Amino acid sequence: MLSITCQTAIKAITYIASKYPENKKVGLKEIAIHINESEHTIGKVLQKLSKLSLISSHKGPKGGFFISKTQHNLPLLLIVKAIEGDSYFEMCGLGLSKCSDKHPCPIHKDFKPVRESFRKFCAKMTIGDLYSDLNVGNAFLIG
Amino acid sequence: MLSITCQTAIKAITYIASKYPENKKVGLKEIAIHINESEHTIGKVLQKLSKLSLISSHKGPKGGFFISKTQHNLPLLLIVKAIEGDSYFEMCGLGLSKCSDKHPCPIHKDFKPVRESFRKFCAKMTIGDLYSDLNVGNAFLIG
DNA sequence: ATAATAAAGGACAAGTTTGTCCTTTATTAT
DNA sequence: ATAATAAAGGACAAACTTGTCCTTTATTAT
Ligand code: FES
Ligand code: FES
């Protein structure tokens, strides 16, 4: 399960990305309304993504958050790793210090493929992909 | 990702179950050593599983934890649900209040199958299955 | 019956994650 | 230049999870 912080990050970046076609920047207040989270909380997590250049931002009037064409093509994986930590997709399901075929925990054989399928999906899906269904009303960020 | 508490529960129950063939009860101290967790912490979580009859216990000298034949065949799913909550396998990956095909979040289409494959594995694997590899040295609870 | 043992249970302590506020810095428009 | 705007950043507060301790209760053996 992804942490609440990571879920917020994904929803926020999805909303920001959804304005990419119109080339519009969005502010914290606007994001807060559309993903139903506190402005402060969103600000905090976007700060982190911004520092890592996963999203872009401009200060001042007419400022806000937006994504570049390059960022538009970044995989969801980078956001998850940024928030959950780089080793998120290598962790043992039972908390052993290291997940390994040589020294497996009792659920390793079945857990690893599940974890791997989630990783693959995160690696394949881009930030751009996240909002396509949203913009045609086939996906939602609230509810 | 399963919570630390749930990981501890699974490791503890696996160790308890591993003594099922010998028909031996195990105490908190012994479990603590073999799964490398604090005795107190394990006691707390086993209390819960015991109350739900997912494991059995006897107080007093020669007491300890053990599993019955029926419990031996219970699916891992019940342990996970007991600790993480009944709706664990129905939760939206982005934290929407309800995961639904009709009102999906942007990752629903890909997330749901992953979640479902994890659920299926938990439903299929029994407590008895957990220790079989352990007892022949092909799986580990520590490291 | 008594003493020893071991889980059950309650209370609370520590640690981690999440959320809030306030000040600073950068940008824009006047 | 000045004022207004909006993100960046630091500090702290609240909530939740995890870990520890201590007392009670049940069981066993003497
Ligand atoms: S060792 Fe536990 S999941 Fe791989
Ligand atoms: S609605 Fe988000 S995972 Fe189903």
Coordinates of C-alpha atoms (C1' of nucleotides) and ligand atoms in Angstrom, one line a residue:
Chain A
M1 CA 0.0 0.0 0.0
L2 CA 1.3 3.5 -0.8
S3 CA 1.5 6.0 2.0
I4 CA -1.0 8.8 2.2
T5 CA 1.7 11.3 1.3
C6 CA 2.5 9.4 -1.9
Q7 CA -1.2 9.1 -2.8
T8 CA -1.5 12.9 -2.3
A9 CA 1.6 13.4 -4.5
I10 CA 0.2 11.3 -7.3
K11 CA -3.2 13.0 -7.2
A12 CA -1.6 16.5 -7.1
I13 CA 0.7 15.8 -10.0
T14 CA -2.1 14.3 -11.9
Y15 CA -4.1 17.4 -11.5
I16 CA -1.2 19.6 -12.5
A17 CA -0.5 17.4 -15.5
S18 CA -4.1 17.6 -16.5
K19 CA -3.6 21.2 -17.4
Y20 CA -0.6 20.4 -19.6
P21 CA -2.6 20.5 -22.8
E22 CA -3.8 24.0 -22.1
N23 CA -0.3 25.0 -20.9
K24 CA -1.7 26.4 -17.7
K25 CA 0.0 26.7 -14.3
V26 CA -2.0 25.8 -11.2
G27 CA -1.7 27.1 -7.7
L28 CA -1.9 25.3 -4.4
K29 CA -5.4 26.5 -3.7
E30 CA -6.7 25.2 -6.9
I31 CA -5.1 21.8 -6.5
A32 CA -6.4 21.6 -3.0
I33 CA -10.0 22.0 -4.2
H34 CA -9.6 19.5 -7.0
I35 CA -8.0 16.7 -5.0
N36 CA -9.7 17.5 -1.7
E37 CA -6.7 17.8 0.5
S38 CA -5.3 20.6 2.6
E39 CA -3.3 23.3 0.8
H40 CA -0.5 23.1 3.3
T41 CA -0.1 19.4 3.0
I42 CA 0.0 19.6 -0.8
G43 CA 2.5 22.4 -0.7
K44 CA 4.9 20.3 1.4
V45 CA 4.9 17.3 -0.8
L46 CA 5.1 19.3 -4.1
Q47 CA 8.1 21.1 -2.6
K48 CA 9.9 17.8 -2.6
L49 CA 8.9 16.8 -6.1
S50 CA 9.9 20.2 -7.3
K51 CA 13.3 20.0 -5.8
L52 CA 13.8 16.6 -7.6
S53 CA 12.6 18.3 -10.8
L54 CA 9.7 15.9 -11.2
I55 CA 7.5 18.9 -11.5
S56 CA 8.2 22.6 -12.3
S57 CA 7.1 25.7 -10.4
H58 CA 7.2 29.5 -10.6
K59 CA 6.9 31.8 -7.7
G60 CA 5.0 35.1 -7.7
P61 CA 1.8 36.4 -9.4
K62 CA 0.8 34.2 -12.3
G63 CA 3.1 31.6 -10.7
G64 CA 2.2 28.0 -9.8
F65 CA 3.0 24.4 -10.7
F66 CA 3.2 22.9 -14.1
I67 CA 5.1 20.1 -15.9
S68 CA 7.4 20.4 -18.9
K69 CA 7.3 18.1 -21.9
T70 CA 10.1 16.0 -20.4
Q71 CA 8.3 15.7 -17.1
H72 CA 5.2 14.7 -18.9
N73 CA 6.9 11.6 -20.0
L74 CA 8.4 10.6 -16.7
P75 CA 7.2 7.3 -15.2
L76 CA 5.0 7.2 -12.1
L77 CA 7.8 5.1 -10.6
L78 CA 10.0 8.1 -10.1
I79 CA 7.3 9.8 -7.9
V80 CA 6.7 6.6 -5.9
K81 CA 10.4 6.2 -5.3
A82 CA 10.8 9.9 -4.4
I83 CA 8.3 9.6 -1.7
E84 CA 8.5 6.0 -0.5
G85 CA 12.3 5.7 -0.9
D86 CA 14.5 4.2 -3.6
S87 CA 14.3 0.7 -2.3
Y88 CA 10.5 0.5 -2.1
F89 CA 10.2 -2.1 -4.8
E90 CA 13.0 -4.3 -3.4
M91 CA 11.6 -4.6 0.1
C92 CA 10.8 -8.0 1.7
G93 CA 7.1 -8.5 2.3
L94 CA 7.8 -9.8 5.8
G95 CA 10.3 -7.1 6.7
L96 CA 13.6 -9.1 6.4
S97 CA 16.5 -6.7 5.9
K98 CA 16.9 -7.8 2.3
C99 CA 14.7 -9.6 -0.2
S100 CA 16.7 -12.3 -1.8
D101 CA 16.1 -15.5 -3.8
K102 CA 19.0 -17.1 -1.8
H103 CA 17.6 -16.3 1.6
P104 CA 13.9 -15.9 1.1
C105 CA 11.1 -15.4 3.6
P106 CA 8.2 -17.8 3.5
I107 CA 6.1 -15.6 1.2
H108 CA 8.9 -14.5 -1.1
K109 CA 8.0 -16.8 -4.0
D110 CA 4.5 -15.4 -4.3
F111 CA 5.1 -11.9 -3.0
K112 CA 8.0 -11.0 -5.3
P113 CA 5.9 -11.4 -8.5
V114 CA 3.1 -9.3 -7.1
R115 CA 5.5 -6.6 -6.1
E116 CA 7.2 -6.8 -9.4
S117 CA 4.0 -6.5 -11.3
F118 CA 3.2 -3.3 -9.4
R119 CA 6.7 -2.0 -10.2
K120 CA 6.3 -2.7 -13.8
F121 CA 3.0 -0.9 -14.0
C122 CA 4.6 2.1 -12.2
A123 CA 7.5 2.0 -14.6
K124 CA 5.3 1.9 -17.6
M125 CA 2.7 4.5 -16.7
T126 CA 3.8 8.1 -17.3
I127 CA 2.6 11.3 -15.7
G128 CA 1.0 12.1 -19.0
D129 CA -1.0 8.8 -18.9
L130 CA -2.3 9.6 -15.4
Y131 CA -4.6 12.4 -16.6
S132 CA -5.9 11.2 -20.0
D133 CA -8.9 9.3 -18.5
L134 CA -9.4 12.2 -16.1
N135 CA -9.9 14.7 -18.8
V136 CA -12.5 12.7 -20.6
G137 CA -14.4 12.0 -17.4
N138 CA -13.4 8.4 -17.1
A139 CA -11.4 8.8 -13.9
F140 CA -11.7 10.9 -10.8
L141 CA -9.4 12.4 -8.1
I142 CA -12.2 12.8 -5.5
G143 CA -14.9 10.7 -4.1
Chain B
M1 CA 2.9 -3.0 1.8
L2 CA 1.9 -4.8 5.0
S3 CA 2.3 -3.0 8.3
I4 CA 5.2 -4.0 10.6
T5 CA 2.6 -5.4 13.0
C6 CA 1.2 -7.6 10.3
Q7 CA 4.6 -8.8 9.3
T8 CA 5.4 -9.7 12.9
A9 CA 2.1 -11.5 13.1
I10 CA 2.8 -13.6 10.1
K11 CA 6.3 -14.4 11.2
A12 CA 5.1 -15.4 14.7
I13 CA 2.3 -17.6 13.4
T14 CA 4.7 -19.2 10.9
Y15 CA 7.0 -20.1 13.7
I16 CA 4.2 -21.4 15.9
A17 CA 2.9 -23.4 13.0
S18 CA 6.3 -24.9 12.2
K19 CA 6.0 -26.9 15.5
Y20 CA 2.6 -28.3 14.5
P21 CA 4.1 -31.6 13.2
E22 CA 5.8 -32.2 16.5
N23 CA 2.6 -31.1 18.3
K24 CA 4.7 -28.7 20.5
K25 CA 3.5 -25.5 22.1
V26 CA 5.9 -22.5 21.9
G27 CA 6.2 -19.6 24.4
L28 CA 6.7 -15.9 23.7
K29 CA 10.4 -16.0 24.6
E30 CA 11.1 -18.8 22.1
I31 CA 9.2 -17.0 19.3
A32 CA 11.0 -13.8 20.1
I33 CA 14.3 -15.5 19.5
H34 CA 13.3 -17.2 16.3
I35 CA 11.8 -14.2 14.6
N36 CA 14.0 -11.6 16.1
E37 CA 11.4 -9.3 17.6
S38 CA 10.6 -8.1 21.1
E39 CA 8.7 -10.6 23.3
H40 CA 6.3 -7.8 24.4
T41 CA 5.5 -6.8 20.8
I42 CA 4.8 -10.4 19.8
G43 CA 2.6 -11.0 22.9
K44 CA 0.5 -8.0 21.9
V45 CA -0.2 -9.1 18.4
L46 CA -0.7 -12.8 19.3
Q47 CA -3.3 -11.7 21.9
K48 CA -5.4 -10.4 19.0
L49 CA -5.0 -13.4 16.8
S50 CA -5.8 -15.6 19.8
K51 CA -9.0 -13.8 20.6
L52 CA -10.1 -14.2 17.0
S53 CA -9.3 -17.9 17.2
L54 CA -6.7 -17.8 14.4
I55 CA -4.3 -19.4 16.9
S56 CA -4.7 -21.2 20.2
S57 CA -3.0 -20.7 23.5
H58 CA -2.8 -22.1 27.0
K59 CA -1.7 -20.2 30.1
G60 CA 0.4 -21.6 32.9
P61 CA 3.4 -23.9 33.0
K62 CA 3.8 -26.0 29.9
G63 CA 1.5 -23.4 28.3
G64 CA 2.2 -21.5 25.1
F65 CA 0.9 -20.9 21.6
F66 CA -0.1 -23.6 19.1
I67 CA -2.4 -24.2 16.2
S68 CA -5.2 -26.7 15.8
K69 CA -5.7 -28.8 12.7
T70 CA -8.5 -26.4 11.6
Q71 CA -6.3 -23.4 12.2
H72 CA -3.5 -25.1 10.2
N73 CA -5.7 -24.9 7.2
L74 CA -6.8 -21.2 7.6
P75 CA -5.7 -18.9 4.8
L76 CA -3.1 -16.2 5.3
L77 CA -5.9 -13.8 4.2
L78 CA -7.6 -14.0 7.6
I79 CA -4.4 -12.9 9.4
V80 CA -3.9 -10.0 7.1
K81 CA -7.5 -8.9 7.4
A82 CA -7.4 -9.3 11.2
I83 CA -4.5 -6.9 11.4
E84 CA -4.9 -4.6 8.5
G85 CA -8.7 -4.4 8.6
D86 CA -11.4 -6.2 6.7
S87 CA -11.4 -3.8 3.8
Y88 CA -7.7 -4.0 3.2
F89 CA -8.1 -5.7 -0.2
E90 CA -10.8 -3.3 -1.3
M91 CA -9.0 0.0 -0.8
C92 CA -8.3 2.5 -3.5
G93 CA -4.7 2.8 -4.4
L94 CA -5.0 6.6 -4.3
G95 CA -7.0 6.8 -1.2
L96 CA -10.5 7.5 -2.6
S97 CA -13.1 6.5 -0.1
K98 CA -14.2 3.6 -2.2
C99 CA -12.6 1.7 -5.0
S100 CA -15.1 1.3 -7.8
D101 CA -15.2 0.5 -11.5
K102 CA -17.9 3.1 -11.9
H103 CA -15.9 5.9 -10.2
P104 CA -12.3 4.9 -10.7
C105 CA -9.2 6.8 -9.8
P106 CA -6.5 7.2 -12.5
I107 CA -4.6 4.1 -11.5
H108 CA -7.6 1.9 -10.8
K109 CA -7.4 -0.1 -14.0
D110 CA -3.9 -1.3 -13.3
F111 CA -3.9 -1.2 -9.5
K112 CA -6.9 -3.3 -9.0
P113 CA -5.4 -6.4 -10.7
V114 CA -2.2 -6.1 -8.7
R115 CA -4.2 -5.8 -5.5
E116 CA -6.3 -8.7 -6.6
S117 CA -3.4 -11.0 -7.3
F118 CA -2.0 -10.3 -3.9
R119 CA -5.4 -11.1 -2.4
K120 CA -5.7 -14.3 -4.3
F121 CA -2.3 -15.4 -3.1
C122 CA -3.2 -14.6 0.5
A123 CA -6.5 -16.5 0.1
K124 CA -4.8 -19.5 -1.3
M125 CA -1.8 -19.8 1.0
T126 CA -2.6 -21.5 4.3
I127 CA -0.9 -21.2 7.7
G128 CA 0.3 -24.7 7.1
D129 CA 1.9 -23.7 3.8
L130 CA 3.9 -20.9 5.5
Y131 CA 6.2 -23.2 7.3
S132 CA 6.8 -26.1 4.9
D133 CA 9.8 -24.4 3.2
L134 CA 11.0 -23.1 6.6
N135 CA 11.3 -26.6 8.0
V136 CA 13.4 -27.9 5.2
G137 CA 15.7 -24.8 5.3
N138 CA 14.4 -23.2 2.1
A139 CA 12.9 -20.2 3.8
F140 CA 13.9 -18.0 6.8
L141 CA 12.2 -15.8 9.3
I142 CA 15.4 -13.8 10.2
G143 CA 18.0 -12.0 8.2
Chain C
dA1 C1' -3.6 -25.4 49.1
dT2 C1' 0.6 -23.2 47.4
dA3 C1' 4.0 -21.7 44.4
dA4 C1' 5.6 -21.2 39.9
dT5 C1' 4.7 -20.3 35.1
dA6 C1' 3.0 -18.1 31.1
dA7 C1' -0.6 -15.7 28.5
dA8 C1' -4.2 -11.7 28.8
dG9 C1' -5.0 -7.3 29.3
dG10 C1' -4.5 -2.4 30.5
dA11 C1' -1.9 1.7 30.6
dC12 C1' 1.4 4.4 28.8
dA13 C1' 5.9 5.7 26.4
dA14 C1' 8.4 6.4 22.2
dG15 C1' 8.7 6.9 17.4
dT16 C1' 7.0 7.9 13.0
dT17 C1' 4.0 10.0 9.8
dT18 C1' 1.0 13.5 8.7
dG19 C1' -0.8 18.2 9.1
dT20 C1' -0.5 23.2 10.2
dC21 C1' 1.4 27.6 10.6
dC22 C1' 4.5 31.3 9.8
dT23 C1' 8.5 33.6 7.7
dT24 C1' 11.4 34.1 3.7
dT25 C1' 12.4 34.4 -1.2
dA26 C1' 11.3 35.1 -5.9
dT27 C1' 8.4 37.0 -9.5
dT28 C1' 5.1 40.1 -11.6
dA29 C1' 2.5 44.2 -12.3
dT30 C1' 1.9 49.0 -11.2
Chain D
dA1 C1' 11.0 51.1 -6.6
dT2 C1' 6.8 49.3 -4.4
dA3 C1' 3.2 46.4 -3.5
dA4 C1' 1.0 42.1 -4.2
dT5 C1' 1.2 37.3 -5.1
dA6 C1' 2.6 32.6 -4.7
dA7 C1' 6.0 29.0 -3.8
dA8 C1' 10.0 27.5 -0.6
dG9 C1' 11.4 26.4 3.7
dG10 C1' 11.7 25.9 8.7
dA11 C1' 9.5 24.9 12.9
dC12 C1' 6.2 22.8 15.4
dA13 C1' 1.7 20.3 16.5
dA14 C1' -1.4 16.4 16.2
dA15 C1' -2.4 11.8 15.1
dC16 C1' -1.3 7.3 14.6
dT17 C1' 1.6 3.3 14.9
dT18 C1' 4.7 0.6 17.4
dG19 C1' 7.0 -0.8 21.6
dT20 C1' 7.4 -1.4 26.7
dC21 C1' 6.0 -2.3 31.3
dC22 C1' 3.2 -4.0 34.9
dT23 C1' -0.8 -6.3 37.0
dT24 C1' -4.2 -9.9 36.5
dT25 C1' -5.8 -14.4 35.4
dA26 C1' -5.5 -19.2 34.3
dT27 C1' -3.0 -23.5 34.5
dT28 C1' 0.3 -26.8 36.2
dA29 C1' 3.1 -29.3 39.4
dT30 C1' 4.3 -30.0 44.1
Ligands
FES1 S1 12.6 -12.3 1.1 FE1 10.7 -11.7 1.8 S2 9.7 -11.1 -0.1 FE2 11.7 -11.7 -0.8
FES2 S1 -10.6 3.5 -7.5 FE1 -8.6 3.8 -7.0 S2 -7.9 1.7 -7.1 FE2 -9.9 1.5 -7.6

